[in-house]
Structure formats: C-alpha cells, structure tokens
JSON list of C-alpha atoms in Angstrom, two decimals:
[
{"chain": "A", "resi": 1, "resn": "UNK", "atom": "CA", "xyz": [38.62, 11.66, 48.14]},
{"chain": "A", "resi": 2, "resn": "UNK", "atom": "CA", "xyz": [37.51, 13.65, 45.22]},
{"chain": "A", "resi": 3, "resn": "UNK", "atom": "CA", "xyz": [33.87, 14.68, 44.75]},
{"chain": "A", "resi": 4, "resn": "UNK", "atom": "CA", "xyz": [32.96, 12.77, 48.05]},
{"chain": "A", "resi": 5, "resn": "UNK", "atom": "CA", "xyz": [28.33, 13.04, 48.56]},
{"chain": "A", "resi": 6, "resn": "UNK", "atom": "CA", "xyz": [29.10, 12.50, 52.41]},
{"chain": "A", "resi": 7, "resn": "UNK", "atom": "CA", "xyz": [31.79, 11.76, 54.86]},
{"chain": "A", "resi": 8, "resn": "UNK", "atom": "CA", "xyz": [30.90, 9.67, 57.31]},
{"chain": "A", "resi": 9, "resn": "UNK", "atom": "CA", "xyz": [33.25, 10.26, 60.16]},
{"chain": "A", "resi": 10, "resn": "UNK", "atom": "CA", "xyz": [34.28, 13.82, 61.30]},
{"chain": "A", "resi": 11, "resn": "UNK", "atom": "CA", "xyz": [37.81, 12.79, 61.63]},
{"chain": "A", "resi": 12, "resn": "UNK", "atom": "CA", "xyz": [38.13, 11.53, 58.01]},
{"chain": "A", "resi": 13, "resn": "UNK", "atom": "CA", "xyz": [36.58, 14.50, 56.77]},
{"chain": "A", "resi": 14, "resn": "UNK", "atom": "CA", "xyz": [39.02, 16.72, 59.00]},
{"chain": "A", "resi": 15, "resn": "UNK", "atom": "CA", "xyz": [42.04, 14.93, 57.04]},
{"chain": "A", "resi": 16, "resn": "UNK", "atom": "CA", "xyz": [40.34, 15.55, 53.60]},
{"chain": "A", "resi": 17, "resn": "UNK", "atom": "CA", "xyz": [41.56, 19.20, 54.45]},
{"chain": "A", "resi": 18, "resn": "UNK", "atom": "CA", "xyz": [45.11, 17.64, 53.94]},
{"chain": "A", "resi": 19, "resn": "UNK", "atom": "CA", "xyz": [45.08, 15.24, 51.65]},
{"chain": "A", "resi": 20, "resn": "UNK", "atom": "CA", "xyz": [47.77, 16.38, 48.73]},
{"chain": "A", "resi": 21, "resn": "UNK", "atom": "CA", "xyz": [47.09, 18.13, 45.52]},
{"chain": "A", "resi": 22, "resn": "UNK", "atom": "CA", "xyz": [46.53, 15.91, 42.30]},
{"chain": "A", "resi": 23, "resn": "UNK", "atom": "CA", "xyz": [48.51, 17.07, 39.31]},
{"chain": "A", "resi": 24, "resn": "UNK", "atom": "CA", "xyz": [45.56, 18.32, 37.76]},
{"chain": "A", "resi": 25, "resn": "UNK", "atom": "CA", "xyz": [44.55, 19.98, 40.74]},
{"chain": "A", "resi": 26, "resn": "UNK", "atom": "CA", "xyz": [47.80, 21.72, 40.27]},
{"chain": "A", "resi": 27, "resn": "UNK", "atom": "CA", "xyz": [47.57, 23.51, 37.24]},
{"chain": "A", "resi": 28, "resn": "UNK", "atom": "CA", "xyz": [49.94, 20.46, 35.14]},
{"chain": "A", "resi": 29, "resn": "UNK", "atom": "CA", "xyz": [47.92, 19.28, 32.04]},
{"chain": "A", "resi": 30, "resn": "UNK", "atom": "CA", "xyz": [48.20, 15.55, 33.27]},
{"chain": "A", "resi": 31, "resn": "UNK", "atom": "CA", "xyz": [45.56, 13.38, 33.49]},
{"chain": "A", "resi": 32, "resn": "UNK", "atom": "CA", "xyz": [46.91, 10.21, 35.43]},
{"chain": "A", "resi": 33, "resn": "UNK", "atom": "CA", "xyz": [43.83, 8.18, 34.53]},
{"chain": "A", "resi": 34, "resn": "UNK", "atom": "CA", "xyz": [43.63, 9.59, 31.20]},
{"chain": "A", "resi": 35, "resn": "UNK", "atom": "CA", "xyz": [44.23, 6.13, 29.19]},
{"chain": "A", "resi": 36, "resn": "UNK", "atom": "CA", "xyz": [40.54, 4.62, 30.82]},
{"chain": "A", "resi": 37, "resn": "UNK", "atom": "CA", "xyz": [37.90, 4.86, 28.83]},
{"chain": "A", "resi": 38, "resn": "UNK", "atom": "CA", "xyz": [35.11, 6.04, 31.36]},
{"chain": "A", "resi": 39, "resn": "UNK", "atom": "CA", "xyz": [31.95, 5.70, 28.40]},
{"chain": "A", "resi": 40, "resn": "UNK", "atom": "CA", "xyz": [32.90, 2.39, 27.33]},
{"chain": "A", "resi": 41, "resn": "UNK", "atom": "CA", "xyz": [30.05, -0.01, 26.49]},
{"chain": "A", "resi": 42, "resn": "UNK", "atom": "CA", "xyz": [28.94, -1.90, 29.10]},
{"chain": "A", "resi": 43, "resn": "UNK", "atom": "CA", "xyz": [29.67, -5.65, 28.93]},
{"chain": "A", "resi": 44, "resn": "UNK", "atom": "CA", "xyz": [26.89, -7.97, 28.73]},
{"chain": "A", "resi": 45, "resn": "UNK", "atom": "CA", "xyz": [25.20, -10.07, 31.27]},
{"chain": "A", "resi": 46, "resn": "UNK", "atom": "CA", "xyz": [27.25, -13.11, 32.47]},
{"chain": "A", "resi": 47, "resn": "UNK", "atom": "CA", "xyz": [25.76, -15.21, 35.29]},
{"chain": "A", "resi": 48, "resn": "UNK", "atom": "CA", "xyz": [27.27, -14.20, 38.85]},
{"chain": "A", "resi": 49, "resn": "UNK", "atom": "CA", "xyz": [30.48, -17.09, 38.94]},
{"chain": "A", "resi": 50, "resn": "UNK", "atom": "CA", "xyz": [32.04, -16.15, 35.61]},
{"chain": "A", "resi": 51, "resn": "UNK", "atom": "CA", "xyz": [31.66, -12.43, 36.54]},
{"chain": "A", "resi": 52, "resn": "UNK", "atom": "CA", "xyz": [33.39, -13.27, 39.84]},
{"chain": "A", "resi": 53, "resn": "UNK", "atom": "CA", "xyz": [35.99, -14.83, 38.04]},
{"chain": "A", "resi": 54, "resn": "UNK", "atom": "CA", "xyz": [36.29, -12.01, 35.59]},
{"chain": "A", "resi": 55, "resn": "UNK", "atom": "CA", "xyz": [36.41, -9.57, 38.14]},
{"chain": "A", "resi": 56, "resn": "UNK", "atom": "CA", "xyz": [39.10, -11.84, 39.89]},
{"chain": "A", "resi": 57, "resn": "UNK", "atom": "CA", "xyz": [41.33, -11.66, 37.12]},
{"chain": "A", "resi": 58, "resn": "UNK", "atom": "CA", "xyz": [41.02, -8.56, 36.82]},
{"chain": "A", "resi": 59, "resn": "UNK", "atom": "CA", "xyz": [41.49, -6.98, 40.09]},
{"chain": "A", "resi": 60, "resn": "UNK", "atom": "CA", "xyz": [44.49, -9.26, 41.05]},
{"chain": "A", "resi": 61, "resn": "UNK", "atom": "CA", "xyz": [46.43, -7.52, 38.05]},
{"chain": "A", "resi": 62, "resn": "UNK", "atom": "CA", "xyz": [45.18, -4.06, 38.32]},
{"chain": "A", "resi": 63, "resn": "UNK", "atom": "CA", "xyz": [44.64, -3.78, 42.06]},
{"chain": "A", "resi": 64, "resn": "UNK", "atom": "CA", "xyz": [41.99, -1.15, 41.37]},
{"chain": "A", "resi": 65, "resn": "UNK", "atom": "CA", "xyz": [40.98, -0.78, 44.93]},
{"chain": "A", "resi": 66, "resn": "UNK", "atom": "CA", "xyz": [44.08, 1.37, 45.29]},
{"chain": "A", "resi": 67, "resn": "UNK", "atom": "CA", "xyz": [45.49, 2.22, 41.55]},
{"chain": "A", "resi": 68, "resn": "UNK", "atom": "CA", "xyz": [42.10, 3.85, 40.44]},
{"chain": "A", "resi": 69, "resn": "UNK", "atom": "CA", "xyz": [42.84, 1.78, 37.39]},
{"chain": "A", "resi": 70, "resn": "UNK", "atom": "CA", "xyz": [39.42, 0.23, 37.14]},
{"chain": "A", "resi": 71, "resn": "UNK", "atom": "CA", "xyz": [37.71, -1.17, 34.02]},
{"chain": "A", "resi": 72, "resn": "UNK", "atom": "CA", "xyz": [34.30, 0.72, 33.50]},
{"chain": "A", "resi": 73, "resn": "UNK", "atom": "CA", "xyz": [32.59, -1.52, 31.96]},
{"chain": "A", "resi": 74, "resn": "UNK", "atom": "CA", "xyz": [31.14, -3.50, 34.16]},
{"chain": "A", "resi": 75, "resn": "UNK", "atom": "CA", "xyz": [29.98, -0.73, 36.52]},
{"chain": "A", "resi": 76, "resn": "UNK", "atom": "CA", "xyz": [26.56, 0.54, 35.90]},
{"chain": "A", "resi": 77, "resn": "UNK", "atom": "CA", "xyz": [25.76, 4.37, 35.63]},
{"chain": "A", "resi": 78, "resn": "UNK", "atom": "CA", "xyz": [24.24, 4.43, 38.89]},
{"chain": "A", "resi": 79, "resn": "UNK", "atom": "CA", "xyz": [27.30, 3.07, 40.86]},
{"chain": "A", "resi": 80, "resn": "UNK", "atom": "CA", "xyz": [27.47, 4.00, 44.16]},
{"chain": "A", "resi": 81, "resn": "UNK", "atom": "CA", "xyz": [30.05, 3.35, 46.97]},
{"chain": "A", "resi": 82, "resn": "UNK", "atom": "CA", "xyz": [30.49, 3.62, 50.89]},
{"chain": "A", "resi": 83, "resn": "UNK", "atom": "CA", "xyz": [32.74, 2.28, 53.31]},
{"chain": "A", "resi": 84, "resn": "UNK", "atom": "CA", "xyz": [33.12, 3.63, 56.72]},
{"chain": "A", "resi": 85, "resn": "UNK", "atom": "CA", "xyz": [34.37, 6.62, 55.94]},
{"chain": "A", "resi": 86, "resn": "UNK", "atom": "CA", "xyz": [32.58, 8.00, 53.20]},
{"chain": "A", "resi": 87, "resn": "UNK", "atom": "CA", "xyz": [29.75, 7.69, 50.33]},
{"chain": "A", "resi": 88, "resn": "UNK", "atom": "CA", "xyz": [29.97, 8.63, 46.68]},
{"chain": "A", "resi": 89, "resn": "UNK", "atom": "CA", "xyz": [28.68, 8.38, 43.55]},
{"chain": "A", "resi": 90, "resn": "UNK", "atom": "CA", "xyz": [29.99, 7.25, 39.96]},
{"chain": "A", "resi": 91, "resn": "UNK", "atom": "CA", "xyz": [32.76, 5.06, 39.06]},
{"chain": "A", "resi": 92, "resn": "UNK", "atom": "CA", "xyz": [34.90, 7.78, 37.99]},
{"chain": "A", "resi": 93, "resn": "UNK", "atom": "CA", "xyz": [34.79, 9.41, 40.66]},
{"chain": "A", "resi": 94, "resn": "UNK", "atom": "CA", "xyz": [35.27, 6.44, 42.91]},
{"chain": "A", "resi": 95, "resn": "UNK", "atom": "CA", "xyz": [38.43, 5.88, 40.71]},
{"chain": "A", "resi": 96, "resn": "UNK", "atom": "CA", "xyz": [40.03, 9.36, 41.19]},
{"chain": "A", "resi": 97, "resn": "UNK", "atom": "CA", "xyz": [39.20, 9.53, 44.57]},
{"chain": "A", "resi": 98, "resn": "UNK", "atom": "CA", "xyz": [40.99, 6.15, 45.01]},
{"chain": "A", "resi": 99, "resn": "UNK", "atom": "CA", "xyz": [43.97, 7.37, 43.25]},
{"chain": "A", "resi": 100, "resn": "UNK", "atom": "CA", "xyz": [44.29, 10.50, 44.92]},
{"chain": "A", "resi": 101, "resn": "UNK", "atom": "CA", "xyz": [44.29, 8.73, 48.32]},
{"chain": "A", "resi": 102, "resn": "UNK", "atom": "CA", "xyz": [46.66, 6.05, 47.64]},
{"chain": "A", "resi": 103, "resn": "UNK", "atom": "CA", "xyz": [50.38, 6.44, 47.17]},
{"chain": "A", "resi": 104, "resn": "UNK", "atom": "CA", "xyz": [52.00, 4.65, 44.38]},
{"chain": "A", "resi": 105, "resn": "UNK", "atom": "CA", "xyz": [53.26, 2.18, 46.60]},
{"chain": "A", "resi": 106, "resn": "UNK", "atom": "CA", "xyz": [50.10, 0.67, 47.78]},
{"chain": "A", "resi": 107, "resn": "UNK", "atom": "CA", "xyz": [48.64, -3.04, 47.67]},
{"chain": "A", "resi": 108, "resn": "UNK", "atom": "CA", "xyz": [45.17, -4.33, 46.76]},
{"chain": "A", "resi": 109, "resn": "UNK", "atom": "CA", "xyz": [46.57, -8.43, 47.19]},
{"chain": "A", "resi": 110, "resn": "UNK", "atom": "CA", "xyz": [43.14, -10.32, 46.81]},
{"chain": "A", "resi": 111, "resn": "UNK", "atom": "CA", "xyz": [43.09, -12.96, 48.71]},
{"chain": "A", "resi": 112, "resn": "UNK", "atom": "CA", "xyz": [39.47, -14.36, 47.10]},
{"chain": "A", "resi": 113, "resn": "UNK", "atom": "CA", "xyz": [36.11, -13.03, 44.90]},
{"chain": "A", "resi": 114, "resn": "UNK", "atom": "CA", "xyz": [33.96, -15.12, 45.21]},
{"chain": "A", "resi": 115, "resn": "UNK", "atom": "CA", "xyz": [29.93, -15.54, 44.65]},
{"chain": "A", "resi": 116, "resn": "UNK", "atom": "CA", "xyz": [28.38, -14.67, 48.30]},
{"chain": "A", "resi": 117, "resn": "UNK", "atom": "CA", "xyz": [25.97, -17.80, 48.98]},
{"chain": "A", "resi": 118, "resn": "UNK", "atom": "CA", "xyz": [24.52, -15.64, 51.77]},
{"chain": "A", "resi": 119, "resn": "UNK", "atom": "CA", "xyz": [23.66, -12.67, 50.16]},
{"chain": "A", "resi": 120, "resn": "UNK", "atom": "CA", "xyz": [21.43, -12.28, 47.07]},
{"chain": "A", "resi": 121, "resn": "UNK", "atom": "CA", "xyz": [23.19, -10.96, 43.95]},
{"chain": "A", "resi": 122, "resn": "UNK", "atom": "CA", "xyz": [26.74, -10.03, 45.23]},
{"chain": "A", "resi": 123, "resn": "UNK", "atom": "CA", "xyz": [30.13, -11.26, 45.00]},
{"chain": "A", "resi": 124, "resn": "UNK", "atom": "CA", "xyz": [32.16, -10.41, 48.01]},
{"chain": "A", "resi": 125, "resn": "UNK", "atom": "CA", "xyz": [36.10, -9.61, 47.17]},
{"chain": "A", "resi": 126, "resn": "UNK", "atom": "CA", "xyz": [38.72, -10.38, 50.72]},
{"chain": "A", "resi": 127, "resn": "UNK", "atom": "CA", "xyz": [41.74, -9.04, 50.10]},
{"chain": "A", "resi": 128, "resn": "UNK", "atom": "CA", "xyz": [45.08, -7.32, 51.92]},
{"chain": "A", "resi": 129, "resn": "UNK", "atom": "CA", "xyz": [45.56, -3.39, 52.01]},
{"chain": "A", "resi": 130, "resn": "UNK", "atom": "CA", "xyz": [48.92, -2.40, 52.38]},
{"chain": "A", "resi": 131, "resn": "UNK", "atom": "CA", "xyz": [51.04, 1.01, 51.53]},
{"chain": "A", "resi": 132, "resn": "UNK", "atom": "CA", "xyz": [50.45, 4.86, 52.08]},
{"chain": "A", "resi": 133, "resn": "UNK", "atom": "CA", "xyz": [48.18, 7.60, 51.83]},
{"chain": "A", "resi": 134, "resn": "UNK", "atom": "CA", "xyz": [48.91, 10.86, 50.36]},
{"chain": "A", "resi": 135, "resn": "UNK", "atom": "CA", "xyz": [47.89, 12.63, 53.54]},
{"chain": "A", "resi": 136, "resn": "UNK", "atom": "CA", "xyz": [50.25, 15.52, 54.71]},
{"chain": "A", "resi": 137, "resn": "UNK", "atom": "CA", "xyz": [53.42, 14.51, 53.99]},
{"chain": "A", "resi": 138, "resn": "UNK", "atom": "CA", "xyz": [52.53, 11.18, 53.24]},
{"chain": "A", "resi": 139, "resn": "UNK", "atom": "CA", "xyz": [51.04, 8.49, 55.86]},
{"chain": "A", "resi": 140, "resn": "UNK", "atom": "CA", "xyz": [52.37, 5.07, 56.18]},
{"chain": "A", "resi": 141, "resn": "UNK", "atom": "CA", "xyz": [49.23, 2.37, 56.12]},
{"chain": "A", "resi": 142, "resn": "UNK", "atom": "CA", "xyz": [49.36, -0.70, 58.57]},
{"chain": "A", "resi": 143, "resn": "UNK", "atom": "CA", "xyz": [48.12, -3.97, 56.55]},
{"chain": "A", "resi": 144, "resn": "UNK", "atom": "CA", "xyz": [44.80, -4.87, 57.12]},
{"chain": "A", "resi": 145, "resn": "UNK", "atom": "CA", "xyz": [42.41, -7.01, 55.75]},
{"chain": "A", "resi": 146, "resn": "UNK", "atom": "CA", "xyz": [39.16, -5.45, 53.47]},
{"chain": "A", "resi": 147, "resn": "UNK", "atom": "CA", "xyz": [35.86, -7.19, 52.81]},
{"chain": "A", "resi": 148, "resn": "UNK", "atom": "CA", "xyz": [34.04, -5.63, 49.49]},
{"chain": "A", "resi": 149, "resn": "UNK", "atom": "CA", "xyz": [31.00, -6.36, 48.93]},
{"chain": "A", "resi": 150, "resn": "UNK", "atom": "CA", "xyz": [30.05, -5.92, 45.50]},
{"chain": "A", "resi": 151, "resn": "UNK", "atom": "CA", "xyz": [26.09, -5.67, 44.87]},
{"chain": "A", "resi": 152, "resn": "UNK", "atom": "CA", "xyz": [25.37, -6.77, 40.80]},
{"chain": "A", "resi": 153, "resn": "UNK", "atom": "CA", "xyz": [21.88, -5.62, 38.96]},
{"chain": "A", "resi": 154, "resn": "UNK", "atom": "CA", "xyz": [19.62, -8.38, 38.48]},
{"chain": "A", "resi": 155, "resn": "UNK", "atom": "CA", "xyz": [18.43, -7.12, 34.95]},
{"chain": "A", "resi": 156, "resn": "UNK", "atom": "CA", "xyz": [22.13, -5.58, 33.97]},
{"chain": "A", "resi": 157, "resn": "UNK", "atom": "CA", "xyz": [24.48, -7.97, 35.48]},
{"chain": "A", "resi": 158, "resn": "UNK", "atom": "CA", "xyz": [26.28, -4.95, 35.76]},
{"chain": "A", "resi": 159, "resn": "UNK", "atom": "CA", "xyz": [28.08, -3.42, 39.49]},
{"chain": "A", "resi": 160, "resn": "UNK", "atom": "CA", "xyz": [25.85, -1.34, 40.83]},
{"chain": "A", "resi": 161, "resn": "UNK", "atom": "CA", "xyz": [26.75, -0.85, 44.77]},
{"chain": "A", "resi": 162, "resn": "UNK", "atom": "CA", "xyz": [29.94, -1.01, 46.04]},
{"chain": "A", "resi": 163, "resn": "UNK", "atom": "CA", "xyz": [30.81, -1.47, 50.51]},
{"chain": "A", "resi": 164, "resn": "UNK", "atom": "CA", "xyz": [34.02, -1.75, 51.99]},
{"chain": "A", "resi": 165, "resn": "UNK", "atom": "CA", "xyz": [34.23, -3.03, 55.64]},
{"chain": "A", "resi": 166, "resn": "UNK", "atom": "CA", "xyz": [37.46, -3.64, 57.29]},
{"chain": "A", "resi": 167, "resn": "UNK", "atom": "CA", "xyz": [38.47, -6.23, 59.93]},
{"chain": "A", "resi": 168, "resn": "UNK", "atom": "CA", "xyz": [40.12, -3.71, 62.49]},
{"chain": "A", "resi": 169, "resn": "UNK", "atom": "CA", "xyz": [38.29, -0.16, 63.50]},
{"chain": "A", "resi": 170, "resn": "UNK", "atom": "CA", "xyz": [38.95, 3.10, 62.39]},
{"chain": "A", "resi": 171, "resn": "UNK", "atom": "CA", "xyz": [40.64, 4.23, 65.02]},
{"chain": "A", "resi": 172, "resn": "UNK", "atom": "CA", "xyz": [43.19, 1.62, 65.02]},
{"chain": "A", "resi": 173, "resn": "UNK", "atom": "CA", "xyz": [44.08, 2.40, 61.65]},
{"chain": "A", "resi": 174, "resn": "UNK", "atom": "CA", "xyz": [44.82, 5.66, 62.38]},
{"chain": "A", "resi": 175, "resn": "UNK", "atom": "CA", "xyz": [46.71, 5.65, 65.35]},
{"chain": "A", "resi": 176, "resn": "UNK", "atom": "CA", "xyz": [48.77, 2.91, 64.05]},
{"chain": "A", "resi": 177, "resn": "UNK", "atom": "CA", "xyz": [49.53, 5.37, 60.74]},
{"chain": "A", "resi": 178, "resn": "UNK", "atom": "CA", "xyz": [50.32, 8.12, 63.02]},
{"chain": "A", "resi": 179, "resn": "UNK", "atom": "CA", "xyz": [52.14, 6.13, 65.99]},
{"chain": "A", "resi": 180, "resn": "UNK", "atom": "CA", "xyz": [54.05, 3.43, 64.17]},
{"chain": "A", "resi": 181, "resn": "UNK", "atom": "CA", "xyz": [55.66, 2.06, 67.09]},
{"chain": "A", "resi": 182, "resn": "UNK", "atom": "CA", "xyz": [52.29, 1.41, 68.57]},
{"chain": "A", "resi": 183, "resn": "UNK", "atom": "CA", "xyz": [51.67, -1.60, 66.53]},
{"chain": "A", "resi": 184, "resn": "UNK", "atom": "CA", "xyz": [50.94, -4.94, 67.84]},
{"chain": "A", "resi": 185, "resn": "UNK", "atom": "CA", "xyz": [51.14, -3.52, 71.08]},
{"chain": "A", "resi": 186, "resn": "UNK", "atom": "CA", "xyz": [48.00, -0.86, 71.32]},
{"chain": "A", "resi": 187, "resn": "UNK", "atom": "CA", "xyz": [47.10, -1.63, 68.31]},
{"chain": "A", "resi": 188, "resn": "UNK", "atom": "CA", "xyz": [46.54, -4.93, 66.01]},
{"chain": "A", "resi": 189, "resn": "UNK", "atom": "CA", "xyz": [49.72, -6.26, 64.68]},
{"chain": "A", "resi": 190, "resn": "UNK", "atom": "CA", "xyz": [49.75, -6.22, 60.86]},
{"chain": "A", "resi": 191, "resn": "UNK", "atom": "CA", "xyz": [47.82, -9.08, 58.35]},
{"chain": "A", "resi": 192, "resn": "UNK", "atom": "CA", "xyz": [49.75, -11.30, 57.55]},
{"chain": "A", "resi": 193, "resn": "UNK", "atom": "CA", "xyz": [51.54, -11.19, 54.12]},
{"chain": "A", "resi": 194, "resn": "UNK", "atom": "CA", "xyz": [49.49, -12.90, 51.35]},
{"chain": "A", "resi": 195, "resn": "UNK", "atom": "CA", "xyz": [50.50, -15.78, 49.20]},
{"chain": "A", "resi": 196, "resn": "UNK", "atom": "CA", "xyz": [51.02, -14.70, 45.04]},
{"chain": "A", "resi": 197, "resn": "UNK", "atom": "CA", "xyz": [48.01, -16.01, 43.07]},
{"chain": "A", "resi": 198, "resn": "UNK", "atom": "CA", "xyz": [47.89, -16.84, 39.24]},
{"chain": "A", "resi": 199, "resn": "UNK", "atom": "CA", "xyz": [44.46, -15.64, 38.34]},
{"chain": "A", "resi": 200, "resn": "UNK", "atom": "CA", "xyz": [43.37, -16.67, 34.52]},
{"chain": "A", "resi": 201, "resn": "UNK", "atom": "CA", "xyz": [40.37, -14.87, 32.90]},
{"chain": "A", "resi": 202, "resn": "UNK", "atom": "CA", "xyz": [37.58, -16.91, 31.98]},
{"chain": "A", "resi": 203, "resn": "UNK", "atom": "CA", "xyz": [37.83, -18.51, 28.73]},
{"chain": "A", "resi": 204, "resn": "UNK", "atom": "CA", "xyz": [34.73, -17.59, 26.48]},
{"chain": "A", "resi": 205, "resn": "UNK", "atom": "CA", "xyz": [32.79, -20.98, 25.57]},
{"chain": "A", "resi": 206, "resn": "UNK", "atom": "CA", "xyz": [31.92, -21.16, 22.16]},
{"chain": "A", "resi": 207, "resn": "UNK", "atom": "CA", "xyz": [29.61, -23.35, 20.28]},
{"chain": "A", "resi": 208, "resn": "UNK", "atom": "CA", "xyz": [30.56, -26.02, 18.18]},
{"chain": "A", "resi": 209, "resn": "UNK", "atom": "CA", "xyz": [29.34, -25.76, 14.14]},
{"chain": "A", "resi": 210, "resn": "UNK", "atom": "CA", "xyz": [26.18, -24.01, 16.21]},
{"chain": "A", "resi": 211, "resn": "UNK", "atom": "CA", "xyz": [24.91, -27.03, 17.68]},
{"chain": "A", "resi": 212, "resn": "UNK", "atom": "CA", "xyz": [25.69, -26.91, 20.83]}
]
C-alpha cells in the first residue's frame, strides 16, 4: 500500500516490492479517485446506532474496504489504520493504498455494522473479502471473513481508528493465493458466499411545526 508508516510483517513488506504500478505512478494524468472530495466538511455528531447504520448503508454500496471509494467525511484528520500487516495514517492514504491493492474485481459483502456492546465507542463492521490483488501478475484472493473495528471520537463522533483482524492467519492466506489447489485441504476452505442485503440510509427525523 501507498505511503504505508510501518509494515508489520517482513513478508508483506517483501511483496510491497511487487505490487503493480498505479496509473499515476505511471506517468498517465489519471487520478482514479479523483471524483472524492478528500476536504469535505465533516458531518456532525450522530449518536453511535444511526452512525452504524449510516456507515452500513454506505459501505454495502460502495464496498470501500476494497474500492478506495470511501466518503471522507466522517473520518477525522487524525485517522489512523492497522491490520496485521501494516499501519498508516490518513484516510486518503488508507483509500489509495486500498485501491492500489485490490483488483477491480474484488468484494467487501458486509455481512453486519453494528454498535459493539463490548467495547466503548466503536462499531465493529463483519463482512466477506473476496477477489484479487494487484501483486505480480495479479494474485487470486481466497474468501475470508474480516472483522473491522471502527474506533469513533467521543467529542467528534467522527472515525478516528481503524483495525482489521481476519478469521484465518496470514499465512494461510497466502499460500492459498499462491497454491490454489491447496485449499480446503492445507488450508481453510473458502467463507461461505454471503446472502444480498438491502441496506436503507437512515431517514433524518425532523421536528414537527418545532415542537417536538
């Protein structure tokens, strides 16, 4: 990924080294993320369920997680990310890095995004990676199932901490990208495929002739 403060894993940061070239990064005067808005006002504080729900909605049609098409504005300025592969810092560059990484064939399916009762001030996102990553000549990702956890600022209500954890190991993931036939043998067989959800976004309440 792009702009990366730290891998943590030497193999990861071994494939970095291979990863392919972004348009951009190849002298074209393209900007695939060019239509986001990355100094957008923030939006304003909304308790922790209807921001779940927002963010719901929103990821199950964008699929940011792997399309880079995220919506800035509910990310604060000090947005950091790790999962465990690497750390970095900044929602745009979380965003390029995600869609240099991904091929245009990948899947973020969430499965839920919900408030986390356990944890203070986070919403926790479950959902079904699928696709390819534009490694060499292009690696072929087994489904698996991610856990983000998404931290929110108490006075800002805004994203401020974003962790990824996965529900096989690293390794397993890689061997089953480079030795397909390996799966569900060595290796975990694949998630299982994930039913479609309709996902509305929260309708705004308004007050009534102001009194109520």
């Amino acid at each position: 990924m792009s702009n990366v403060d730290e891998y943590r894993n030497g193999v990861t940061e071994f494939l970095s080294n291979f990863m392919q070239r972004t348009p951009q990064e190849a002298g074209e005067d393209v900007d695939p993320l060019g239509f986001i808005d990355f100094s957008a006002p923030k939006v304003g504080k909304m308790s922790l369920e209807k921001l779940a729900a927002t963010l719901d909605a929103e990821l199950n049609e964008k699929e940011w997680f792997v399309t880079g098409n995220v919506n800035p504005i509910y990310f604060g300025d000090d947005f950091q990310f790790q999962d465990p592969d690497v750390k970095l810092t900044g929602i745009e560059d979380y965003a390029r890095g995600v869609k240099k990484l991904f091929s245009e064939d990948s899947r973020a399916q969430i499965i839920s995004c919900e408030v986390n009762k356990a944890i203070p001030n986070t919403i926790t996102v479950t959902w079904r990676l699928s696709g390819g990553v534009n490694i060499g000549p292009g690696l072929q990702i087994k489904p698996y199932i991610c856990y983000t956890d998404l931290t929110v600022d108490e006075v800002t209500g805004l994203v401020v901490f974003q962790e990824d954890k996965f529900d096989i190991p690293g390794w397993d993931i890689l061997l089953s990208a480079l030795f397909p036939f390996l799966i569900g043998k060595v290796t975990a067989p694949p998630a299982p495929e994930v039913e479609p959800r309709v996902v509305k976004m929260p309708v705004e309440e308004k007050k009534l002739f102001g009194f109520f």
